[in-house]
Coordinates of C-alpha atoms and ligand atoms in Angstrom, one line a residue:
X7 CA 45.0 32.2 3.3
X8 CA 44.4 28.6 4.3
X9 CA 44.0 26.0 1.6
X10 CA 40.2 24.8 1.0
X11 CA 40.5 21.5 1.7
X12 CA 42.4 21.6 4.9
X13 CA 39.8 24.5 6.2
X14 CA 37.4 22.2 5.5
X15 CA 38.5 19.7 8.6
X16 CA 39.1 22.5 10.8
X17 CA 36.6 24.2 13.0
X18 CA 35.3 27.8 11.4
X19 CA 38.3 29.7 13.8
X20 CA 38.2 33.6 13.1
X21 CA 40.4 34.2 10.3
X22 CA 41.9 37.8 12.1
X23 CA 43.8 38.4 15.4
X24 CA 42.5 41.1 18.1
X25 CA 44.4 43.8 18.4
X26 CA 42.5 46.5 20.6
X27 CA 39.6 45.6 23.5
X28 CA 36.7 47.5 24.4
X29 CA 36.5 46.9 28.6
X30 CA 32.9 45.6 29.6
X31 CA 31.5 46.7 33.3
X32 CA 30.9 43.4 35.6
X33 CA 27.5 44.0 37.5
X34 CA 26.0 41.7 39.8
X35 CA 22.4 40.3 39.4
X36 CA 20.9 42.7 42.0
X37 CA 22.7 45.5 39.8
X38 CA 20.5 44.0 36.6
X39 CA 17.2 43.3 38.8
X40 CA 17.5 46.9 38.9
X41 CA 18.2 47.7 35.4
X42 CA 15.7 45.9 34.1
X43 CA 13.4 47.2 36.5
X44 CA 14.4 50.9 35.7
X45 CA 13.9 50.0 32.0
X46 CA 10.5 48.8 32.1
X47 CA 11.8 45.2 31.6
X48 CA 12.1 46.5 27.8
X49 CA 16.1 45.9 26.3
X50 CA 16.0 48.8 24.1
X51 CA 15.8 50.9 27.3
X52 CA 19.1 49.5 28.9
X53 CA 22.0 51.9 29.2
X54 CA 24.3 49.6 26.9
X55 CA 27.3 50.3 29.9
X56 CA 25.0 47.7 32.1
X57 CA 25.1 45.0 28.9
X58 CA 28.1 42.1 29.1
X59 CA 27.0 40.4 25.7
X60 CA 25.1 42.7 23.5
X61 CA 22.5 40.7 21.1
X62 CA 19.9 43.5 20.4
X63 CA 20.8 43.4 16.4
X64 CA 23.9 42.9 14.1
X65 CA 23.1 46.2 13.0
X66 CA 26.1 49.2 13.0
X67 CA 28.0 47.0 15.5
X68 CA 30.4 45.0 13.6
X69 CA 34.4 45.3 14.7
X70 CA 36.1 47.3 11.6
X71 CA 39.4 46.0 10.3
X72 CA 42.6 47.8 11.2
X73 CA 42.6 48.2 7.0
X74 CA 39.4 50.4 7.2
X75 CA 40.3 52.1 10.7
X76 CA 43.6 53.1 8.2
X77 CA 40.8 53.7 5.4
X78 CA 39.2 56.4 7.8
X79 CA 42.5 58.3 8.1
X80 CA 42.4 58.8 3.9
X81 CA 39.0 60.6 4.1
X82 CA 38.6 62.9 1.6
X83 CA 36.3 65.5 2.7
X84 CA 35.4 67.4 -0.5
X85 CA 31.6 68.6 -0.7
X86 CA 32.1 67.0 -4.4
X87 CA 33.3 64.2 -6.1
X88 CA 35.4 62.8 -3.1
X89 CA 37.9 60.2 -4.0
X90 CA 36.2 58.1 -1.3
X91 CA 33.1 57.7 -3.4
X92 CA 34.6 56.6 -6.5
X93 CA 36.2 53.7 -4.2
X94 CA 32.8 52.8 -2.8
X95 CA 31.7 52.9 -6.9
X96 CA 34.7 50.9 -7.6
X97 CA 33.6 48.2 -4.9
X98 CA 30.3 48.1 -5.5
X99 CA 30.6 47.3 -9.7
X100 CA 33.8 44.8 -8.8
X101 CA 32.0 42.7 -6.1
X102 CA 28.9 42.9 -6.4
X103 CA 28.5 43.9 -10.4
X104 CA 26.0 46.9 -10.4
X105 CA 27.1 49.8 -13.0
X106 CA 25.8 52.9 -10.9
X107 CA 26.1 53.6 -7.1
X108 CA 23.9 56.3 -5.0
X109 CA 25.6 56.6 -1.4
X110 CA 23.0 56.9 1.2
X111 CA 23.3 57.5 5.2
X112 CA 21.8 53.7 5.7
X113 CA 19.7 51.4 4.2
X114 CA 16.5 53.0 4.2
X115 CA 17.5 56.5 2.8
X116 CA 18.1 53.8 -0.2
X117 CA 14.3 52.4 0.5
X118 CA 13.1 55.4 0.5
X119 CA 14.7 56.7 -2.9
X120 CA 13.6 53.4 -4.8
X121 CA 9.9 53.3 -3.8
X122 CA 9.7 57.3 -4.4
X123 CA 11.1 56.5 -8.2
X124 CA 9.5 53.1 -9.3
X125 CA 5.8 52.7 -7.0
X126 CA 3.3 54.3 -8.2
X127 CA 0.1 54.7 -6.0
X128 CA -2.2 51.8 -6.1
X129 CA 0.6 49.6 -7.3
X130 CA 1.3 46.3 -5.7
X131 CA 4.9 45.3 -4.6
X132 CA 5.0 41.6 -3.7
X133 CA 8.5 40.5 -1.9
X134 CA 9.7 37.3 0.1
X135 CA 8.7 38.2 3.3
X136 CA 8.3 41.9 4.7
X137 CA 11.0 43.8 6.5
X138 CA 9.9 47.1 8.8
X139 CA 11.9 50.1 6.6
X140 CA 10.9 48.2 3.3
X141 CA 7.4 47.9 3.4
X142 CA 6.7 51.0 5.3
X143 CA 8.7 53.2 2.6
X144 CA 6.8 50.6 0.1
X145 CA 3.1 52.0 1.7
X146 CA 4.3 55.8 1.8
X147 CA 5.0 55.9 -1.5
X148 CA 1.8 54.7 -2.6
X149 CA 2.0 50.9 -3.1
X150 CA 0.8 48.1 -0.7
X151 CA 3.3 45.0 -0.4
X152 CA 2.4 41.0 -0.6
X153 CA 3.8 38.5 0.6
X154 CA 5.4 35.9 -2.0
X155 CA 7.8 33.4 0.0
X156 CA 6.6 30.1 0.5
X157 CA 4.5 29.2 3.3
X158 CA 7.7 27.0 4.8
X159 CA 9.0 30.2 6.0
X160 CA 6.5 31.1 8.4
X161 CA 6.9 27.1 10.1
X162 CA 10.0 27.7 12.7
X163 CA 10.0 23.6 12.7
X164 CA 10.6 23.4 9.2
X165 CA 14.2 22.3 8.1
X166 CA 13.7 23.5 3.8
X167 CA 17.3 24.4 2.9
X168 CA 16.1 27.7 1.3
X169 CA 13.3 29.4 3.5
X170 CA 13.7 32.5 1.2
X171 CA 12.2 31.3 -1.4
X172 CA 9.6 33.2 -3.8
X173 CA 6.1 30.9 -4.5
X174 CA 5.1 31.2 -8.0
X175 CA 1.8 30.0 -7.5
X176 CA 1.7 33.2 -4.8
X177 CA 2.9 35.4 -8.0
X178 CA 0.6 34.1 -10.4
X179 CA -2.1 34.8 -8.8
X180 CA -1.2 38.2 -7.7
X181 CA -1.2 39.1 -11.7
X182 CA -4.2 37.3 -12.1
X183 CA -5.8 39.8 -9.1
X184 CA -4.1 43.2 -10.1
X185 CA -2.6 42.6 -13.2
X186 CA 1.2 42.8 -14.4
X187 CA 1.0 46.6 -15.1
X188 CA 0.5 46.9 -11.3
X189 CA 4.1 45.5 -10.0
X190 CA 6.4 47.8 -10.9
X191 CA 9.4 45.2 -9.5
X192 CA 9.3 42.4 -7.3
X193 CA 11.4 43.1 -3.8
X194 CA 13.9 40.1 -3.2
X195 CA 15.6 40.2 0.4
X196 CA 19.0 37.8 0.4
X197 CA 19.1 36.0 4.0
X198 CA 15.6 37.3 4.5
X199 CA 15.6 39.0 8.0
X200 CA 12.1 38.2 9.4
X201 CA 12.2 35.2 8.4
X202 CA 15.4 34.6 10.6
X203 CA 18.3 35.0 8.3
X204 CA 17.0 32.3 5.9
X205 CA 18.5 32.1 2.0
X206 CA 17.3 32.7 -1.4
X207 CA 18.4 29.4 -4.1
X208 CA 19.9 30.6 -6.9
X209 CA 17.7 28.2 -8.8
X210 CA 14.4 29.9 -7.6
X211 CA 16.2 33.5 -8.2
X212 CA 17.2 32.5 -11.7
X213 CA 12.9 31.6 -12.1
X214 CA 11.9 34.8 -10.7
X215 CA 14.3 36.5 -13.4
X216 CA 12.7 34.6 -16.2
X217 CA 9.4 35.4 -14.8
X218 CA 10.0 39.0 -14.5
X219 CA 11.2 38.8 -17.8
X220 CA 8.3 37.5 -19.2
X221 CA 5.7 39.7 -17.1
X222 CA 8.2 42.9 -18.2
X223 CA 8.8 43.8 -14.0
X224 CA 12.2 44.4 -12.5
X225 CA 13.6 42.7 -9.6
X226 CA 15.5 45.0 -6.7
X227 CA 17.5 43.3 -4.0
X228 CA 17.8 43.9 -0.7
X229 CA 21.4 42.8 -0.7
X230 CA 21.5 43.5 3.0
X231 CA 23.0 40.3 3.9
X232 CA 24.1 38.9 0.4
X233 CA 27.5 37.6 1.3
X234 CA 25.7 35.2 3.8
X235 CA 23.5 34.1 1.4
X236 CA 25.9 33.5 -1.0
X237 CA 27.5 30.9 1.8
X238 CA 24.7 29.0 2.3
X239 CA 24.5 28.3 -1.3
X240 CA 27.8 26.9 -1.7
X241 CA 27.1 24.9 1.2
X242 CA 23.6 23.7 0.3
X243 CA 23.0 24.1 -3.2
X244 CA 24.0 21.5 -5.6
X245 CA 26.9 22.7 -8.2
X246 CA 28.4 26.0 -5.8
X247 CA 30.4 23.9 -3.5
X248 CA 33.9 24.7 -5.5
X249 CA 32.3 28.4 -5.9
X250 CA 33.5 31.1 -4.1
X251 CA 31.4 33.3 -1.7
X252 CA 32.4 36.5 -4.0
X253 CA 31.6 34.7 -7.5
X254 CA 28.4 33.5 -5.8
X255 CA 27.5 37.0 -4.7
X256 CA 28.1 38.5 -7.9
X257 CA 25.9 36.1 -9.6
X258 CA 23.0 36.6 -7.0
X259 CA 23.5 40.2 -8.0
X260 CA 23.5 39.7 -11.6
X261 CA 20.0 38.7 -11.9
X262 CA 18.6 41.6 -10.3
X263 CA 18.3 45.2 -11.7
X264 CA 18.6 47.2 -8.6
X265 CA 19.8 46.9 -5.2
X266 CA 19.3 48.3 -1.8
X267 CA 22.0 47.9 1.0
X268 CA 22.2 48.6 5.0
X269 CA 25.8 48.5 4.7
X270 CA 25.8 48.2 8.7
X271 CA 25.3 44.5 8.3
X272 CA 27.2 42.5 5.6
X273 CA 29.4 45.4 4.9
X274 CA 31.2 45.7 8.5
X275 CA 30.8 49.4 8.8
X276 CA 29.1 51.7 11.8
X277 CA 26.9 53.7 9.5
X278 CA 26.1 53.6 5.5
X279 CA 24.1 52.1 2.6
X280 CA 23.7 53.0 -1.1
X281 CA 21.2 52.0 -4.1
X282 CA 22.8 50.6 -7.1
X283 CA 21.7 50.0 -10.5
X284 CA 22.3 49.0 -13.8
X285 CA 19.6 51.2 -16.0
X286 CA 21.4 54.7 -16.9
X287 CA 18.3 56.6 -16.8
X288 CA 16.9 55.6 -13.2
X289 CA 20.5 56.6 -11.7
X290 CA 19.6 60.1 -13.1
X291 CA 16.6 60.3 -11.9
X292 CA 17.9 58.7 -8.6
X293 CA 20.6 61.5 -8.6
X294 CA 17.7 64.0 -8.7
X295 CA 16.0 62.7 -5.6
X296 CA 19.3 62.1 -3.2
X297 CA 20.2 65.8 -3.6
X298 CA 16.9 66.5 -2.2
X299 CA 16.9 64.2 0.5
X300 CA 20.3 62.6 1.4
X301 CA 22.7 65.2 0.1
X302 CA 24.9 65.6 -3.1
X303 CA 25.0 61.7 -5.3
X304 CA 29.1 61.4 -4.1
X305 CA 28.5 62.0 -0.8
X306 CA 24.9 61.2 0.1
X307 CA 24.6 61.7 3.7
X308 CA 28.2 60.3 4.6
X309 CA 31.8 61.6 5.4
X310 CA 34.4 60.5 2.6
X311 CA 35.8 58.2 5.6
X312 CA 33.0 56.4 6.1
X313 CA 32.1 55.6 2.1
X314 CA 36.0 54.4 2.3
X315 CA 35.7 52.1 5.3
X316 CA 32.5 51.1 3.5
X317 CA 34.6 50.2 0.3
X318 CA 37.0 48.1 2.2
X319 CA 34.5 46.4 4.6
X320 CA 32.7 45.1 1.0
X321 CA 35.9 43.6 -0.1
X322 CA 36.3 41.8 3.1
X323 CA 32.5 40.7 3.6
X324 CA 32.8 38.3 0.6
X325 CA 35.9 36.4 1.3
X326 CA 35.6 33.5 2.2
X327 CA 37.0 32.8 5.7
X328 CA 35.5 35.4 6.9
X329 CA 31.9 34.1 6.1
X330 CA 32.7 30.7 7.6
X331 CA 33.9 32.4 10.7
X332 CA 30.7 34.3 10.9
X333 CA 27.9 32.0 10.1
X334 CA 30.4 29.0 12.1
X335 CA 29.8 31.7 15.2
X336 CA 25.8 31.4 14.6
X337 CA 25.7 27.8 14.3
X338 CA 28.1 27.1 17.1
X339 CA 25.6 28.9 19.3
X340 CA 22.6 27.4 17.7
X341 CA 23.7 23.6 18.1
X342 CA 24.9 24.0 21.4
X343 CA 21.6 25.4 22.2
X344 CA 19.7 22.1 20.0
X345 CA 21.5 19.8 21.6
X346 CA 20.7 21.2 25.5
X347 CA 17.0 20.6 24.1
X348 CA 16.2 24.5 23.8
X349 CA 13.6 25.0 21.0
X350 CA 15.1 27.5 18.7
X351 CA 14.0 28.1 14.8
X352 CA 15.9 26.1 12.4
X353 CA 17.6 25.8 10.4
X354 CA 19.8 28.3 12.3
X355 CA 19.7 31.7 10.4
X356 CA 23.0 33.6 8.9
X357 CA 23.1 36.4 11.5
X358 CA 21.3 35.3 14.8
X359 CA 19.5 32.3 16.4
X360 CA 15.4 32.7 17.6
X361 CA 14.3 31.4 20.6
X362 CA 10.6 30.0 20.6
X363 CA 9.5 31.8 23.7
X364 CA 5.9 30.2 23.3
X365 CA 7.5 26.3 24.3
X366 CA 10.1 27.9 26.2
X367 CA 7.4 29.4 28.8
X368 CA 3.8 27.5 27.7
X369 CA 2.4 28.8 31.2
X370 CA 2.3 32.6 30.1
X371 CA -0.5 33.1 27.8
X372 CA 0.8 35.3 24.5
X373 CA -1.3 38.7 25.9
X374 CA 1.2 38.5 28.8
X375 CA 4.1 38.8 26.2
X376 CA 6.0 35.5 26.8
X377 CA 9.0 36.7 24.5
X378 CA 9.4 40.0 26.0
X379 CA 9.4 38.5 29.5
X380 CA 11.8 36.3 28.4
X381 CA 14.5 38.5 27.2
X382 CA 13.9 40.4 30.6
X383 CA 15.2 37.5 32.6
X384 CA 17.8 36.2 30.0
X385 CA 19.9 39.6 31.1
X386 CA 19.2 39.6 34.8
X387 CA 20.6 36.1 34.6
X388 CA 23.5 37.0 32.5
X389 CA 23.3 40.4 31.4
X390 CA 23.3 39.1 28.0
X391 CA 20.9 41.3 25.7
X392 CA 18.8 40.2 23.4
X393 CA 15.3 41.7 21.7
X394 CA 11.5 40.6 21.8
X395 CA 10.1 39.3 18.0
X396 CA 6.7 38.9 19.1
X397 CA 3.3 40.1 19.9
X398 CA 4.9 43.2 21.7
X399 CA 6.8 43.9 17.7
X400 CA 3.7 42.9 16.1
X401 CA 1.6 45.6 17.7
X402 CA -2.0 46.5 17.1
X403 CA -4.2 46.7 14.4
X404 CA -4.7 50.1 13.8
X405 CA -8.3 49.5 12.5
X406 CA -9.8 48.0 15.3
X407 CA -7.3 48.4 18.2
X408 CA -7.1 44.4 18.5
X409 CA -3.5 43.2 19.8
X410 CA -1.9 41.0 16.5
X411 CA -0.9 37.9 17.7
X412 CA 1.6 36.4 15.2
X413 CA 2.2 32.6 15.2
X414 CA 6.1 33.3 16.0
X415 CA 6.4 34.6 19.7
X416 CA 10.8 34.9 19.7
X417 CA 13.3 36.2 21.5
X418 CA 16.4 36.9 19.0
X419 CA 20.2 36.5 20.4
X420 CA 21.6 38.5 16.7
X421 CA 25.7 38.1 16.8
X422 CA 27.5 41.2 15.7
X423 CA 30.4 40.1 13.2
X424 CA 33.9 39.8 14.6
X425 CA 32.9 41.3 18.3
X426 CA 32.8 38.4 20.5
X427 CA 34.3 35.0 21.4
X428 CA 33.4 31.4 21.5
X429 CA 33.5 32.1 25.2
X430 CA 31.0 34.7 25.0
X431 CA 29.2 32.2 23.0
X432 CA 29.7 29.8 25.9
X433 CA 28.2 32.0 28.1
X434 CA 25.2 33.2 26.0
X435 CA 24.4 29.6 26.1
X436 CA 25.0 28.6 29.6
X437 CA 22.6 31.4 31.1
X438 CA 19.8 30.3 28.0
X439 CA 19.9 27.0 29.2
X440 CA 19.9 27.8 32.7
X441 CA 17.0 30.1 32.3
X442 CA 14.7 27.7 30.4
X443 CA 15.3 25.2 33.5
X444 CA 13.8 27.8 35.8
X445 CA 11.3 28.6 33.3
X446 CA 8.3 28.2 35.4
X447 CA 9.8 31.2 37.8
X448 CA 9.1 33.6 34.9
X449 CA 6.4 35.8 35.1
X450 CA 4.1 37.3 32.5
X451 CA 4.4 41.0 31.6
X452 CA 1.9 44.0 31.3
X453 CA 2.3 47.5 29.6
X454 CA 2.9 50.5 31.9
X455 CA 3.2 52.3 29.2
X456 CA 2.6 51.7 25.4
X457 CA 3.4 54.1 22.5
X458 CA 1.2 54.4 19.5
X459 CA 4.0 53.4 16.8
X460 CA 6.8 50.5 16.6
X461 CA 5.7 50.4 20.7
X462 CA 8.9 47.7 20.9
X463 CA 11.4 50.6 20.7
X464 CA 9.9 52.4 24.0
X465 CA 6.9 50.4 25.7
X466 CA 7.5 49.8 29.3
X467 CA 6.3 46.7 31.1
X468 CA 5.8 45.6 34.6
X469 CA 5.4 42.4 36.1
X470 CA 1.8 40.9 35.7
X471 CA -0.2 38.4 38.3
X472 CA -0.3 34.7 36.9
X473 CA -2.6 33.9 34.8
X474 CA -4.8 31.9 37.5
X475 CA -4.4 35.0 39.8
X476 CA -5.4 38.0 37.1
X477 CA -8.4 35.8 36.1
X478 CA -9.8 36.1 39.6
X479 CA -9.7 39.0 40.3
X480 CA -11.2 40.0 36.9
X481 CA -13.9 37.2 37.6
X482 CA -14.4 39.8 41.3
X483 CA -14.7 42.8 39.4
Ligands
LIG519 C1 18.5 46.7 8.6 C2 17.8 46.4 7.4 C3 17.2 47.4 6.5 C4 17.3 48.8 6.9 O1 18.5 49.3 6.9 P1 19.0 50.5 7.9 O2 20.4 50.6 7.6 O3 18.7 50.0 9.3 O4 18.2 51.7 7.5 C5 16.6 46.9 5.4 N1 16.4 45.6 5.1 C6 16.9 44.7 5.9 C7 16.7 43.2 5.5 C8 17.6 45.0 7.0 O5 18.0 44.0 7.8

């Protein structure tokens, strides 16, 4: 590979060459005026065919390697024991350190099994920011989550180096409410998601350990996206800069006890996950659960192939170049976008950049969806996709039927690892910028129809009378 200090002057330039290409439709603006329309101006209801640049999530959609497209060709498609799983074992304790591995179909069959065998009902499970699967699996089994990451994460504005952080004082005083007995572990995402791909420090990992430690309560890791936290240390952290991504990561995961991973992210595979662990006991009592609800512990849900293209794609996700390349995509985007004026979160995130949809369009009020309409006419303009992180995700309170309106109204452009270009990226930014210019142009949205659960996935929308407008003729009713 290229030398370190050389790569260091050069730009972040893919470390791979393309060798196949997946042929995208061309459609022309009244073709997506259309398709938006049919879809109820909601992106999840697009035909992906009618998509140029897809942005929904880096979920699932990463390019494989031709070493793990070779990888699926060795499946070993035994009912037991596959030869396949003891690779993914083999990865897993190599890279990542964890003595025991449970294969399951994605990350929250993993979720699921962990809350099942440590939460007991009326326990408390306080984590660095929530993420949907997590907390929900956290709730059915019994426990009810709390938030623990310091308030700097919830400020888009706010440049801290290490968003991801846990706040003692938050701790503390969660043991001083409940009491230590009550927290079976504390739930540490790496590159927190909702927080817009912001990292854990080591530092402040290695004082959760010793807290933990002292209160006698676990730590499990939603390694997720380790291997892009594990670059932002050795970029921002004082002492990792000579470190590799891969030692980094394997320290991260030393100083936890379990781990849950959506190996559709980090681990550059379509489908898979797996909970890992170091304690002998729980991966028997884990064994006992996955047989009931993934399938047998060696296979878990997955085809030999895909635990082998699993075990290749973690090897690759830690080296080096290939996390440069990655996160170098996701700031390329993000500072051409900062320096065109656009307000986006910052610092830019590992795996995708946030628009701030409430200064991008200040004249539609939050109840008309500001975000939502604003993915809408980011892919009739370019037929670039992206999704809605707003009030339309944040639902209703189910108590009294109220709208929540969170204080981050985004739209998120998430980059899939090793599918597109810097052109793409070119483009992606042309149409934002374009778009905001016109911003005045874009109108508010109303639900047609709105589903009782996650209503993002399937709500449909149509367009709503300005604000000025709607108020009179409420005021004539
Ligand atoms: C995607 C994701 C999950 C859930 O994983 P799935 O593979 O989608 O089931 C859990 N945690 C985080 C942080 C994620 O991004």
């Amino acid at each position: 590979m290229i030398e370190q200090p050389q790569s260091r002057r050069r730009s972040w330039a893919e470390p791979f060459k393309i060798k196949m290409v997946e042929l995208l439709k061309t459609t022309t603006i009244d073709d997506r005026r259309r398709a938006i329309r049919d879809a109820g101006y909601n992106t999840f209801l697009l035909r992906s065919e009618d998509v140029y640049i897809d942005l929904l999530t880096d979920s699932g959609v990463s390019a494989m390697s031709d070493r793990q497209w070779a990888g699926m060709m060795v499946g070993d498609e035994a009912y037991a024991g596959s030869a396949n799983f003891y690779h993914l074992e083999e990865a897993v304790r190599t890279n990542y350190g964890y003595r025991y591995t449970v294969p399951t179909h994605q990350g929250r069959g993993a979720e699921h099994i962990v809350s099942r065998l440590l939460i007991k009902p009326g326990d408390y499970v306080p984590g660095n920011m929530y993420f949907t699967t997590t907390r929900l699996h956290q709730e059915l089994a019994g426990g009810t989550f709390v938030d623990v990451v310091i308030d700097e994460a919830h400020d888009p504005q706010h440049e801290h180096p290490f968003k991801g952080n846990v706040d003692f004082a938050k701790l503390d005083a969660l043991v001083e409410r409940v009491g230590a007995e009550r927290i079976p572990y504390v739930s540490v995402a790496t590159c927190v998601n909702m927080a817009g791909g912001q990292p854990i420090s080591l530092a402040n990992l290695r004082e959760l350990r010793s807290w933990c430690d002292r209160h006698d309560v676990l730590i499990v890791h939603d390694m997720t996206r380790v291997a892009e936290n594990a670059w932002f240390i050795k970029q921002r952290e004082a002492g990792y800069a000579e470190r590799s991504v891969a030692s980094i990561v394997n320290e991260i995961c030393s100083l936890t006890d379990a781990a849950t991973m959506s190996a559709k992210k980090d681990a550059l595979v379509n489908i898979g996950g797996f909970l890992a662990m170091n304690d002998e006991a729980l991966y028997q009592r884990a064994c006992g659960l996955i047989v009931v609800y993934e399938g047998l512990h060696t296979y878990g849900g997955l085809a030999g192939r895909d635990m082998e293209a699993m075990a290749i794609g973690i090897r690759e996700s830690v080296d080096d170049d290939h996390i440069r390349a990655r996160i170098g995509q996701v700031e390329y985007l993000g500072e051409q976008l900062t320096r065109a004026g656009v307000p986006i979160v910052r610092p830019i995130g590992g795996h995708a950049v946030f628009l701030d949809a409430r200064r991008i369009l200040p004249h539609v009020p939050q109840e008309q969806f500001p975000a939502q309409a604003l993915a809408a006419a980011l892919y009739v303009d370019s037929g670039v996709r992206s999704m809605e992180r707003g009030a339309v995700s944040a639902g209703r309170n189910a108590a009294t039927g109220e709208n929540y309106m969170p204080k981050l109204e985004l739209v998120r452009l998430t980059i899939p690892r090793r599918v597109y270009t810097q052109a793409h990226m070119d483009v992606v930014a042309e149409s934002v910028i374009d778009v905001c210019a016109s911003a005045s142009s874009i109108k508010g949205l109303r639900f047609t129809y709105e589903p009782e659960n996650l209503r993002f996935f399937l709500g449909r929308f149509e367009e709503a009378a300005p604000q000025g407008a709607h108020a009179k003729v409420a005021g004539s009713v």
